[in-house]
């Protein structure tokens, strides 16, 4: 218990509004305005979690997304959210925090034994050991021990995050001094600026470091910037993390809002300025992961914003000037401060601070938290160690956008190479440390008019600090993934010295903090171990997201039925009214059957359709108009069965192939006139068939000689099928006895009028019975339904769902492309070899029908199966030899019980099947062997007499 | 998210487009005179160049196929144009 709350400091918190929360069951108190991290720091508990691999005690390190340790499962209002970062989470009343990687708690974690075993657990240990022992057996145990938080299965966050698109002239990422200067310079010239910052307020490091701009407190400049941006039509978004830079200058930002759904922004800008600041580096010494060791910058942040003081006896170890104001502020707040600087030449010591120039911290002491330290061989009593190993510019977004980096010795950092990414990087993100420099760079990058905003704080000095491989004791490089300097040495020894290999071998930088505080040390250590420069060693690839973004934010509103919305029938209310069970078929929500007992309903519907008449909604059936003098030529090229010989008023069944010769779709083409066709593509293939036609049209034909027009969704089609189909249409007033339509032959098409509406009648049959497809424009769907339904009632017919239609078509051996065919089925496999042997003109897929593979005699062919048993064969069962070994000869593709025939029927694809007619084969399914006889696919009315009703 | 300039509609997001074919790869015809190797090459051998690529894409929103020259490495779009004989109709 070393952290404490200063009696007066902390302008973010409201001391009149205390907030109760708990950590691992212990009740604690903070204030309105606290972050979870600041509340915990002030409340005192130091061990906030355990490390991933060794279960070492870990405490708070940083102040934002770089935090590797303070990660919790948070329970709020009975719902759990895993892996929340304390540093970026506002404190709310009633929050119950639970540490991760711990059992049962962070204080008393029995897996801490892993730390004693550490010498046996070098990098690659799990992989090397358990791959040899049989990974499958050990994986569950290892997974239980590892992993961060736990998901709460009861918590499905609402899909409330909208995705919003926005354009602007200038996007400024980061509202610290450099970002403010850029935004103001551009807004002052009337440009539309979007200024984003992940913190709750503008100012960046100015918020805790303070400073004057143009001779006035910095907040005045920040307010003036916000006013200028808003006046010029721009936006200022705080609590908004720009998490990814994507192709062609697009960006994604996650905006968090109190008491309102988050927002997900997709941004594009004429110009982008990255002013993301820099992240403080740790230092490397023995036990540098103990709780109570914090970033010096973070300690100042917590002190000034929240009055949370990191400790009472503080050792601050540094090598740069930026730590001096930190030491001064802490001493002024009432802590004892010792300032150990690696440099001999330093700024003057702040008042009340014990100064140790030229001193190096080599070890921290303590078991569960810091108790003391060794500096240059001196034992120093300290309850808190603050460190500053320098600053790493936040170049992530520059690199995500493809940017390259250069080593800049002056700021001891890798900085963006100008011109390599579509953005300018300014301020600390560019290695420009110091207020005056940041303002100047921001102003210049936005092409500001006049002089840049002025500040007196100049650039500051720093010494390079690196991990020292000679030092005794374990030095932690990546605290979140438990990577030590020894692991990096081992990687180098074993030849994994390329940074991408180092990362994968040790898992360096692969944790949820993405190695913000770790990557630099890892690559600096590898550079030292291999005698290369940091520039030669390089960096790993930066990828989005910059911080963990909830999947619910990225998914947005597209959840459930909104993820891939089905197409809906115009008559859906009527179908529901009749008790239809709706299912998705090829992207359409269609009646599967009517009633509640599926098995009985389907059988009954299929039987009534054979005995009297069945009505079904065939509106999703494709209706692609092909119009123009070259319409027939286009269809001839795109189809397997030629359509130019089709007479107007007639329909013909055909196939559309892929260029590889496989059957892409089947269906009927109607010729309404010499230059007007309608292609009835299957409902799930309408879009692809239209595209095949469109591509051929644009590739091969003069564009005004033929047009392709998809009107599927503009028309309602109801199909009447069965012996009483014609009678039903007469009764409904659709067919007038003695009219041409009444005498329409099978495969005839006619356009007429019904109740003043255009009506198209096609006598095509997917059932083998006399059937009429009746199509009217969508606005007449309801009237057509009413007329047909009334007639159905008097004739004893039934509405039938898709499941019954499946039985009817299978009885006739009619295929469903994609069910009875697969990615190798060609038309001659289905018995349609005429065009293949006769056609000389080019058509889509022609050459592929004559490859060696296409000509094999043992290709899988469509057959029917008769089984002696009473239950249908399982769909998907393998066809095997009737006796002997069990190699597959094909499989059952469709299988049903036919109520009309009173026996099971099945279709199958079998190797050389047409030569096996009448032979008995085995049918093998899940260890069970059955028998069946191969027959023709058509099980009902092979002569087609029923077609005439 | 990439953006492609459709020659008919202007700059649109990549989700509105589909790749259609490599440009300059005419369909071998008549089938009877096309060797198996030539057909296989037409169907399956793609140049997939690193750098400048000439491709045919379709803007699904308007249904028009067009030529696009782009750099597959930097993803820069270098040029788009309507298919021969289709511009300005
Ligand atoms: Zn277009």
mmCIF file of C-alpha atoms and ligand atoms in Angstrom, chain B residues 6 8-9 59 62, ligand 1:
data_model
loop_
_atom_site.group_PDB
_atom_site.id
_atom_site.type_symbol
_atom_site.label_atom_id
_atom_site.label_comp_id
_atom_site.label_asym_id
_atom_site.label_seq_id
_atom_site.Cartn_x
_atom_site.Cartn_y
_atom_site.Cartn_z
ATOM 1 C CA UNK B 6 -15.402 3.514 -62.671
ATOM 2 C CA UNK B 8 -18.956 5.581 -66.017
ATOM 3 C CA UNK B 9 -19.685 6.425 -62.365
ATOM 4 C CA UNK B 59 -18.470 -2.186 -61.407
ATOM 5 C CA UNK B 62 -23.688 -0.108 -62.987
HETATM 6 ZN ZN1 LIG C 1 -19.987 2.238 -62.679
#
